[in-house]
Coordinates of C-alpha atoms in Angstrom, one line a residue:
X1414 CA 5.3 6.4 4.3
X1415 CA 3.4 4.1 1.4
X1416 CA 4.4 1.3 -0.3
X1417 CA 4.5 1.6 -4.2
X1418 CA 2.0 -0.7 -5.9
X1419 CA 3.6 -4.0 -7.6
X1420 CA 1.9 -5.7 -10.0
X1421 CA 1.1 -9.6 -9.2
X1422 CA -0.1 -12.2 -11.8
X1423 CA -2.5 -14.2 -9.8
X1424 CA -5.5 -16.5 -10.3
X1425 CA -9.1 -15.5 -9.8
X1426 CA -9.0 -18.2 -6.8
X1427 CA -7.1 -16.3 -4.3
X1428 CA -7.7 -12.3 -3.2
X1429 CA -5.3 -12.1 0.0
X1430 CA -4.2 -8.5 -0.1
X1431 CA -1.1 -7.2 1.4
X1432 CA -1.9 -4.8 3.7
X1433 CA 1.3 -3.6 5.3
X1434 CA 5.2 -4.2 5.9
X1435 CA 6.7 -3.9 9.2
X1436 CA 10.0 -4.3 10.7
X1437 CA 11.5 -3.9 13.9
X1438 CA 13.5 -0.6 14.2
X1439 CA 15.4 -1.2 17.5
X1440 CA 17.2 -4.6 16.0
X1441 CA 19.3 -3.8 12.9
X1442 CA 19.4 -7.5 11.7
X1443 CA 15.5 -7.7 12.2
X1444 CA 13.9 -9.2 9.4
X1445 CA 10.8 -7.3 7.2
X1446 CA 7.6 -8.9 7.8
X1447 CA 4.8 -8.5 5.2
X1448 CA 1.0 -8.9 6.2
X1449 CA -1.5 -10.4 4.0
X1450 CA -5.1 -10.3 5.0
X1451 CA -6.7 -13.5 3.8
X1452 CA -10.4 -13.6 1.5
X1453 CA -12.5 -16.8 1.5
X1454 CA -11.4 -17.5 -1.7
X1455 CA -7.8 -18.3 0.0
X1456 CA -9.3 -21.2 1.6
X1457 CA -6.8 -23.9 -0.7
X1458 CA -3.9 -22.0 0.3
X1459 CA -5.0 -22.7 4.1
X1460 CA -5.4 -26.1 3.1
X1461 CA -2.0 -26.5 1.8
X1462 CA -0.3 -24.6 4.7
X1463 CA -2.0 -26.6 7.3
X1464 CA -0.5 -29.6 5.7
X1465 CA 2.6 -28.3 5.2
X1466 CA 3.2 -27.3 9.0
X1467 CA 4.3 -30.1 11.3
X1468 CA 6.2 -28.9 14.3
X1469 CA 7.5 -31.9 15.0
X1470 CA 9.9 -31.5 12.2
X1471 CA 10.2 -28.0 12.5
X1472 CA 10.8 -27.6 16.1
X1473 CA 12.9 -31.1 17.1
X1474 CA 14.2 -29.9 19.9
X1475 CA 11.2 -28.9 21.6
X1476 CA 10.0 -32.2 24.1
X1477 CA 6.6 -34.3 22.5
X1478 CA 4.2 -32.8 24.6
X1479 CA 4.9 -29.1 23.3
X1480 CA 5.2 -29.4 19.8
X1481 CA 2.1 -31.3 20.3
X1482 CA 0.5 -28.0 22.1
X1483 CA 1.9 -25.9 19.7
X1484 CA 0.4 -27.7 16.4
X1485 CA -2.8 -27.6 18.3
X1486 CA -2.6 -24.0 18.3
X1487 CA -1.5 -23.6 14.7
X1488 CA -4.6 -26.4 13.7
X1489 CA -7.2 -24.5 15.6
X1490 CA -6.0 -21.1 14.0
X1491 CA -6.6 -22.7 10.7
X1492 CA -10.1 -24.1 11.7
X1493 CA -11.1 -20.4 12.7
X1494 CA -9.6 -19.1 9.6
X1495 CA -11.8 -21.0 7.5
X1496 CA -14.9 -19.6 9.1
X1497 CA -17.1 -16.9 7.2
X1498 CA -17.0 -14.3 10.1
X1499 CA -13.4 -14.4 10.8
X1500 CA -11.1 -12.1 9.8
X1501 CA -7.1 -13.5 9.2
X1502 CA -3.8 -12.3 8.6
X1503 CA -0.8 -14.3 7.3
X1504 CA 2.7 -12.9 8.2
X1505 CA 5.4 -13.7 5.5
X1506 CA 9.4 -13.1 6.3
X1507 CA 11.9 -13.6 3.8
X1508 CA 9.6 -15.3 1.0
X1509 CA 8.1 -17.9 4.0
X1510 CA 4.8 -17.8 5.9
X1511 CA 5.8 -17.1 9.3
X1512 CA 2.4 -16.4 11.3
X1513 CA -1.2 -16.9 11.2
X1514 CA -4.0 -14.8 13.2
X1515 CA -7.7 -14.7 13.2
X1516 CA -10.6 -13.0 15.2
X1517 CA -14.0 -12.2 15.1
X1518 CA -16.6 -9.7 16.5
X1519 CA -19.2 -10.4 19.1
X1520 CA -22.8 -8.8 19.0
X1521 CA -21.4 -6.4 21.6
X1522 CA -18.5 -5.2 19.1
X1523 CA -15.7 -6.7 21.1
X1524 CA -13.2 -8.3 18.9
X1525 CA -12.5 -11.8 20.0
X1526 CA -8.9 -12.9 19.0
X1527 CA -9.2 -16.4 18.2
X1528 CA -5.6 -17.6 17.5
X1529 CA -2.4 -16.4 16.8
X1530 CA 0.4 -18.1 16.2
X1531 CA 4.0 -18.2 14.8
X1532 CA 5.2 -20.8 12.0
X1533 CA 9.0 -21.6 12.1
X1534 CA 10.5 -20.7 8.5
X1535 CA 13.2 -23.7 9.2
X1536 CA 14.4 -26.3 11.9
X1537 CA 14.4 -24.7 14.8
X1538 CA 14.2 -21.1 13.6
X1539 CA 11.0 -18.1 14.1
X1540 CA 10.9 -14.6 13.1
X1541 CA 11.7 -12.6 16.2
X1542 CA 9.4 -10.2 16.8
X1543 CA 6.4 -11.4 15.3
X1544 CA 3.9 -11.1 17.8
X1545 CA 4.2 -7.3 18.1
X1546 CA 4.0 -6.5 14.4
X1547 CA 0.6 -8.8 13.9
X1548 CA -0.8 -7.3 17.5
X1549 CA -0.2 -3.7 15.5
X1550 CA -2.7 -4.7 12.7
X1551 CA -4.8 -6.2 15.6
X1552 CA -5.1 -3.2 17.1
X1553 CA -5.3 -0.9 14.0
X1554 CA -8.3 -2.9 13.4
X1555 CA -9.9 -2.8 16.5
X1556 CA -9.7 1.0 16.2
X1557 CA -10.9 1.1 13.0
X1558 CA -14.1 -0.9 13.5
X1559 CA -14.6 1.1 16.8
X1560 CA -14.2 -2.2 19.0
X1561 CA -15.2 -2.1 22.6
X1562 CA -12.2 -4.1 23.1
X1563 CA -10.4 -7.2 22.5
X1564 CA -10.5 -10.7 24.4
X1565 CA -8.5 -13.6 24.2
X1566 CA -7.2 -16.8 25.8
X1567 CA -3.7 -17.2 26.5
X1568 CA -2.8 -20.7 26.6
X1569 CA -0.4 -21.5 29.4
X1570 CA 0.8 -24.5 28.7
X1571 CA 2.3 -23.8 25.0
X1572 CA 6.1 -23.7 24.4
X1573 CA 6.5 -19.8 25.3
X1574 CA 5.1 -17.4 28.4
X1575 CA 2.6 -15.7 26.2
X1576 CA 0.9 -14.3 29.1
X1577 CA 3.8 -11.7 30.0
X1578 CA 3.8 -10.8 26.4
X1579 CA 0.4 -9.8 26.2
X1580 CA 0.7 -8.2 29.5
X1581 CA 3.0 -6.1 27.7
X1582 CA 0.9 -5.3 25.2
X1583 CA -1.8 -3.7 27.4
X1584 CA -4.1 -6.9 28.2
X1585 CA -5.0 -7.7 31.8
X1586 CA -5.5 -11.0 33.2
X1587 CA -9.3 -11.6 34.2
X1588 CA -9.7 -15.5 34.9
X1589 CA -7.4 -18.8 35.1
X1590 CA -8.0 -22.2 34.3
X1591 CA -5.6 -25.5 34.0
X1592 CA -4.3 -24.1 30.4
X1593 CA -5.7 -20.5 29.6
X1594 CA -5.7 -17.3 31.1
X1595 CA -8.6 -14.8 30.0
X1596 CA -7.2 -11.9 29.2
X1597 CA -8.7 -8.4 27.7
X1598 CA -7.7 -5.1 26.2
X1599 CA -10.1 -2.0 26.7
X1600 CA -10.5 0.6 24.6
X1601 CA -8.0 3.0 26.1
X1602 CA -5.4 0.7 26.1
X1603 CA -5.6 -0.2 22.2
X1604 CA -5.4 4.0 21.4
X1605 CA -2.3 3.8 24.1
X1606 CA -0.5 0.7 22.3
X1607 CA -0.9 2.6 18.8
X1608 CA 0.6 5.5 20.1
X1609 CA 3.5 3.1 21.6
X1610 CA 4.0 0.5 19.0
X1611 CA 5.7 2.9 16.5
X1612 CA 8.2 3.1 18.7
X1613 CA 9.4 -0.5 18.3
X1614 CA 7.7 -1.3 15.1
X1615 CA 7.7 0.5 11.4
X1616 CA 4.4 -0.1 10.2
X1617 CA 4.1 1.0 6.3
X1618 CA 0.7 0.6 4.9
X1619 CA 0.5 -0.8 1.4
X1620 CA -1.0 0.7 -1.3
X1621 CA -0.9 -2.8 -3.5
X1622 CA -4.8 -3.4 -4.3
X1623 CA -4.2 -6.6 -6.8
X1624 CA -4.9 -10.1 -5.0
X1625 CA -2.1 -11.9 -4.5
X1626 CA -1.4 -15.8 -4.8
X1627 CA 0.2 -16.8 -1.3
X1628 CA 0.7 -20.6 -2.8
X1629 CA 4.4 -18.8 -3.7
X1630 CA 5.2 -18.6 -0.2
X1631 CA 4.8 -22.6 0.3
X1632 CA 6.8 -25.0 -0.7

């Protein structure tokens, strides 16, 4: 099943393309999450996004240290997304940006996930199951590029237990430090997850080829 194309009026300065529509099929009330792949021309969007997302305001119930940690992860994702060699995506739900993901390949064709970060769409409100939807895209990209595996560094002093979430997605721990856990997912596990994730996430590839102005999803 594929999404029918929709015409989009957009400035040539923006070239993000919608790649998929996703939804958690185990939760009736789960929101639709659209995934957009960014182009280097979308840097003005990234800049404005970085100016608007402030976790101190969005997540006031968290301690100041956790707000700062989450902000640092988000800022790091933005910085990496600006790089020429990085592939980056944003997730949109209910017409609001709810997540960002960015990665690049090393000289051994291993996909290095530089960062993935959820973005609250309202005060104390983040989109549930976002990580699973974005990792579905990551695994599809890894398979399409015949990547030898995926590497990441999981934050252990953040607001959520991401290590356990990554383990559920087929990653294993390799080496720990005071703030990070180095984790990897091999080719076999990538293929396994691509067979498992359809039981959790309805992933509909988009047929839309026209670039989208993502500024419409910012306040």
